[in-house]
mmCIF file of C-alpha atoms in Angstrom:
data_model
loop_
_atom_site.group_PDB
_atom_site.id
_atom_site.type_symbol
_atom_site.label_atom_id
_atom_site.label_comp_id
_atom_site.label_asym_id
_atom_site.label_seq_id
_atom_site.Cartn_x
_atom_site.Cartn_y
_atom_site.Cartn_z
ATOM 1 C CA MET A 21 4.469 -18.294 -14.209
ATOM 2 C CA LEU A 22 5.297 -18.776 -10.520
ATOM 3 C CA THR A 23 4.497 -16.048 -7.995
ATOM 4 C CA THR A 24 4.972 -15.834 -4.244
ATOM 5 C CA GLU A 25 2.556 -14.125 -1.871
ATOM 6 C CA ILE A 26 2.861 -13.654 1.873
ATOM 7 C CA LYS A 27 -0.248 -12.596 3.755
ATOM 8 C CA ARG A 28 -1.504 -12.492 7.311
ATOM 9 C CA THR A 29 -4.770 -14.299 7.931
ATOM 10 C CA ASP A 30 -6.656 -11.000 8.195
ATOM 11 C CA GLN A 31 -5.376 -10.049 4.731
ATOM 12 C CA LEU A 32 -6.743 -13.156 3.035
ATOM 13 C CA PRO A 33 -10.015 -12.761 1.146
ATOM 14 C CA ALA A 34 -12.505 -15.518 2.004
ATOM 15 C CA ALA A 35 -12.015 -17.284 -1.344
ATOM 16 C CA GLU A 36 -8.219 -17.481 -0.840
ATOM 17 C CA LEU A 37 -8.579 -18.711 2.726
ATOM 18 C CA LEU A 38 -10.971 -21.424 1.570
ATOM 19 C CA GLU A 39 -8.568 -22.423 -1.220
ATOM 20 C CA ILE A 40 -5.760 -22.815 1.339
ATOM 21 C CA LEU A 41 -7.889 -24.724 3.825
ATOM 22 C CA GLU A 42 -9.193 -27.050 1.110
ATOM 23 C CA ALA A 43 -5.605 -27.833 0.064
ATOM 24 C CA ARG A 44 -4.550 -28.455 3.670
ATOM 25 C CA VAL A 45 -7.469 -30.803 4.289
ATOM 26 C CA ARG A 46 -6.791 -32.614 0.996
ATOM 27 C CA VAL A 47 -3.119 -33.195 1.885
ATOM 28 C CA PHE A 48 -3.077 -33.595 5.658
ATOM 29 C CA VAL A 49 -6.460 -35.222 6.301
ATOM 30 C CA VAL A 50 -7.356 -37.086 3.099
ATOM 31 C CA GLU A 51 -3.974 -38.057 1.561
ATOM 32 C CA GLN A 52 -2.293 -38.789 4.894
ATOM 33 C CA HIS A 53 -5.397 -40.424 6.394
ATOM 34 C CA CYS A 54 -5.341 -38.280 9.546
ATOM 35 C CA ALA A 55 -8.698 -37.446 11.034
ATOM 36 C CA TYR A 56 -8.067 -34.359 13.154
ATOM 37 C CA GLN A 57 -9.017 -30.713 13.342
ATOM 38 C CA GLU A 58 -6.944 -29.114 10.578
ATOM 39 C CA VAL A 59 -7.841 -25.499 11.370
ATOM 40 C CA ASP A 60 -6.523 -24.325 14.730
ATOM 41 C CA ILE A 61 -5.972 -21.199 16.770
ATOM 42 C CA LYS A 62 -2.483 -20.753 15.272
ATOM 43 C CA ASP A 63 -4.133 -19.749 11.995
ATOM 44 C CA ARG A 64 -5.373 -16.519 13.584
ATOM 45 C CA ARG A 65 -1.871 -15.094 13.995
ATOM 46 C CA ALA A 66 -0.127 -16.881 11.155
ATOM 47 C CA GLU A 67 1.495 -15.561 8.023
ATOM 48 C CA HIS A 68 0.755 -17.641 4.964
ATOM 49 C CA VAL A 69 3.385 -18.239 2.275
ATOM 50 C CA ILE A 70 1.609 -19.013 -0.972
ATOM 51 C CA LEU A 71 3.215 -20.095 -4.236
ATOM 52 C CA ARG A 72 0.938 -19.763 -7.227
ATOM 53 C CA GLN A 73 1.540 -21.299 -10.615
ATOM 54 C CA ASN A 74 -0.426 -19.549 -13.348
ATOM 55 C CA GLY A 75 -2.637 -18.012 -10.666
ATOM 56 C CA ARG A 76 -3.517 -21.301 -8.947
ATOM 57 C CA LEU A 77 -2.361 -22.451 -5.517
ATOM 58 C CA ALA A 78 0.670 -24.699 -6.020
ATOM 59 C CA ALA A 79 2.441 -24.749 -2.643
ATOM 60 C CA TYR A 80 1.835 -23.401 0.834
ATOM 61 C CA ALA A 81 3.390 -23.007 4.293
ATOM 62 C CA ARG A 82 2.225 -21.367 7.501
ATOM 63 C CA ILE A 83 4.600 -19.235 9.613
ATOM 64 C CA ILE A 84 3.827 -18.981 13.325
ATOM 65 C CA PRO A 85 5.439 -15.867 14.839
ATOM 66 C CA SER A 86 7.317 -16.239 18.105
ATOM 67 C CA ASP A 87 6.725 -14.481 21.344
ATOM 68 C CA ASP A 88 9.751 -12.904 23.041
ATOM 69 C CA LYS A 89 11.111 -16.202 24.370
ATOM 70 C CA ASN A 90 10.376 -18.818 21.746
ATOM 71 C CA ALA A 91 11.625 -19.806 18.352
ATOM 72 C CA VAL A 92 9.682 -18.983 15.229
ATOM 73 C CA SER A 93 8.088 -21.981 13.581
ATOM 74 C CA PHE A 94 6.506 -22.944 10.321
ATOM 75 C CA GLY A 95 4.492 -25.905 9.211
ATOM 76 C CA ARG A 96 1.549 -27.173 7.176
ATOM 77 C CA VAL A 97 4.045 -27.318 4.298
ATOM 78 C CA LEU A 98 2.412 -28.715 1.195
ATOM 79 C CA VAL A 99 2.683 -28.923 -2.554
ATOM 80 C CA VAL A 100 -0.566 -29.546 -4.406
ATOM 81 C CA LYS A 101 -0.555 -33.056 -5.913
ATOM 82 C CA THR A 102 -0.655 -31.854 -9.539
ATOM 83 C CA CYS A 103 2.388 -29.613 -8.926
ATOM 84 C CA ARG A 104 4.713 -32.124 -7.260
ATOM 85 C CA GLY A 105 8.056 -33.070 -8.768
ATOM 86 C CA GLN A 106 8.850 -29.540 -9.973
ATOM 87 C CA GLY A 107 11.080 -28.383 -7.104
ATOM 88 C CA LEU A 108 8.346 -26.212 -5.601
ATOM 89 C CA ALA A 109 8.905 -27.501 -2.061
ATOM 90 C CA ARG A 110 12.463 -26.195 -2.150
ATOM 91 C CA GLN A 111 11.299 -22.824 -3.499
ATOM 92 C CA LEU A 112 8.597 -22.685 -0.839
ATOM 93 C CA ILE A 113 11.059 -23.325 1.998
ATOM 94 C CA LEU A 114 13.455 -20.697 0.627
ATOM 95 C CA ALA A 115 10.621 -18.141 0.496
ATOM 96 C CA THR A 116 9.498 -19.110 4.003
ATOM 97 C CA LEU A 117 13.019 -18.793 5.435
ATOM 98 C CA ALA A 118 13.500 -15.440 3.685
ATOM 99 C CA ARG A 119 10.300 -14.118 5.274
ATOM 100 C CA ILE A 120 11.288 -15.392 8.716
ATOM 101 C CA ASN A 121 14.666 -13.703 8.283
ATOM 102 C CA GLN A 122 12.809 -10.421 7.646
ATOM 103 C CA ILE A 123 10.481 -10.635 10.642
ATOM 104 C CA ALA A 124 12.712 -12.391 13.199
ATOM 105 C CA PRO A 125 16.342 -12.497 12.049
ATOM 106 C CA ALA A 126 17.747 -13.246 15.514
ATOM 107 C CA LYS A 127 15.334 -16.063 16.360
ATOM 108 C CA PRO A 128 15.952 -19.769 15.904
ATOM 109 C CA ILE A 129 13.414 -21.692 13.836
ATOM 110 C CA LYS A 130 11.876 -24.855 15.267
ATOM 111 C CA ILE A 131 9.817 -27.256 13.178
ATOM 112 C CA GLN A 132 8.067 -30.577 13.645
ATOM 113 C CA ALA A 133 9.103 -32.422 10.500
ATOM 114 C CA GLN A 134 7.746 -35.679 9.229
ATOM 115 C CA ASN A 135 10.677 -38.012 9.723
ATOM 116 C CA TYR A 136 10.971 -39.003 6.066
ATOM 117 C CA LEU A 137 11.690 -35.312 5.300
ATOM 118 C CA ARG A 138 14.489 -34.846 7.849
ATOM 119 C CA HIS A 139 17.214 -34.903 5.152
ATOM 120 C CA PHE A 140 15.264 -32.406 3.031
ATOM 121 C CA TYR A 141 15.162 -29.964 5.965
ATOM 122 C CA ALA A 142 18.804 -30.698 6.842
ATOM 123 C CA ASP A 143 19.696 -29.206 3.445
ATOM 124 C CA PHE A 144 18.363 -25.896 4.819
ATOM 125 C CA GLY A 145 20.407 -26.052 8.030
ATOM 126 C CA PHE A 146 17.935 -27.814 10.326
ATOM 127 C CA THR A 147 19.264 -30.368 12.808
ATOM 128 C CA PRO A 148 17.235 -32.943 14.780
ATOM 129 C CA ILE A 149 16.688 -32.073 18.447
ATOM 130 C CA SER A 150 14.416 -34.958 19.427
ATOM 131 C CA SER A 151 13.974 -38.640 18.939
ATOM 132 C CA VAL A 152 11.427 -39.768 16.386
ATOM 133 C CA TYR A 153 7.902 -39.739 17.821
ATOM 134 C CA LEU A 154 4.415 -40.392 16.500
ATOM 135 C CA GLU A 155 2.027 -37.521 15.925
ATOM 136 C CA ASP A 156 -1.347 -38.519 14.512
ATOM 137 C CA GLY A 157 0.196 -41.895 13.666
ATOM 138 C CA ILE A 158 2.970 -40.368 11.522
ATOM 139 C CA PRO A 159 6.669 -40.434 12.571
ATOM 140 C CA HIS A 160 7.931 -36.904 13.278
ATOM 141 C CA VAL A 161 11.128 -35.339 14.569
ATOM 142 C CA ASP A 162 11.663 -31.879 16.064
ATOM 143 C CA MET A 163 14.312 -29.895 14.209
ATOM 144 C CA LEU A 164 16.024 -26.559 14.881
ATOM 145 C CA ARG A 165 17.795 -24.023 12.704
ATOM 146 C CA GLN A 166 19.908 -21.398 14.420
ATOM 147 C CA PRO A 167 19.856 -17.797 13.166
ATOM 148 C CA LYS A 168 22.361 -17.223 10.368
ATOM 149 C CA ASN A 169 24.512 -14.872 12.432
ATOM 150 C CA GLN A 170 24.781 -17.551 15.168
ATOM 151 C CA ALA A 171 25.311 -20.605 12.952
ATOM 152 C CA ASN A 172 28.539 -22.542 13.289
#
């Protein structure tokens, strides 16, 4: 059974926060061979989109709220290795976009996508707004999605 939870950092019990951070380190530091500080100040004000399969963490994304001038963003998108190939990334992005539409319907959404995923994000209405650049040795591209009521 697949469930979706959305929680602010201050709503996460310690065990859940540790589960999320362990998954992020496993994917972004260990699997992608990137030695950097995974936990950052953005986590303090983030909303966490959590997909659970049979009660266990299966997929995750972090929403970073905007201030009055900036776009909303999300990132740290992951699917746990044992849950890949089941379409969970697509479900996760749909849940993330639905939540952003609730909290900031008039704001654009800006992401820093790994370049190999640019076509995946294009399926959700994101368009590249930068050239490809390296971040932590991995090719990335900035992408933007306009609010639904302003889309062409």
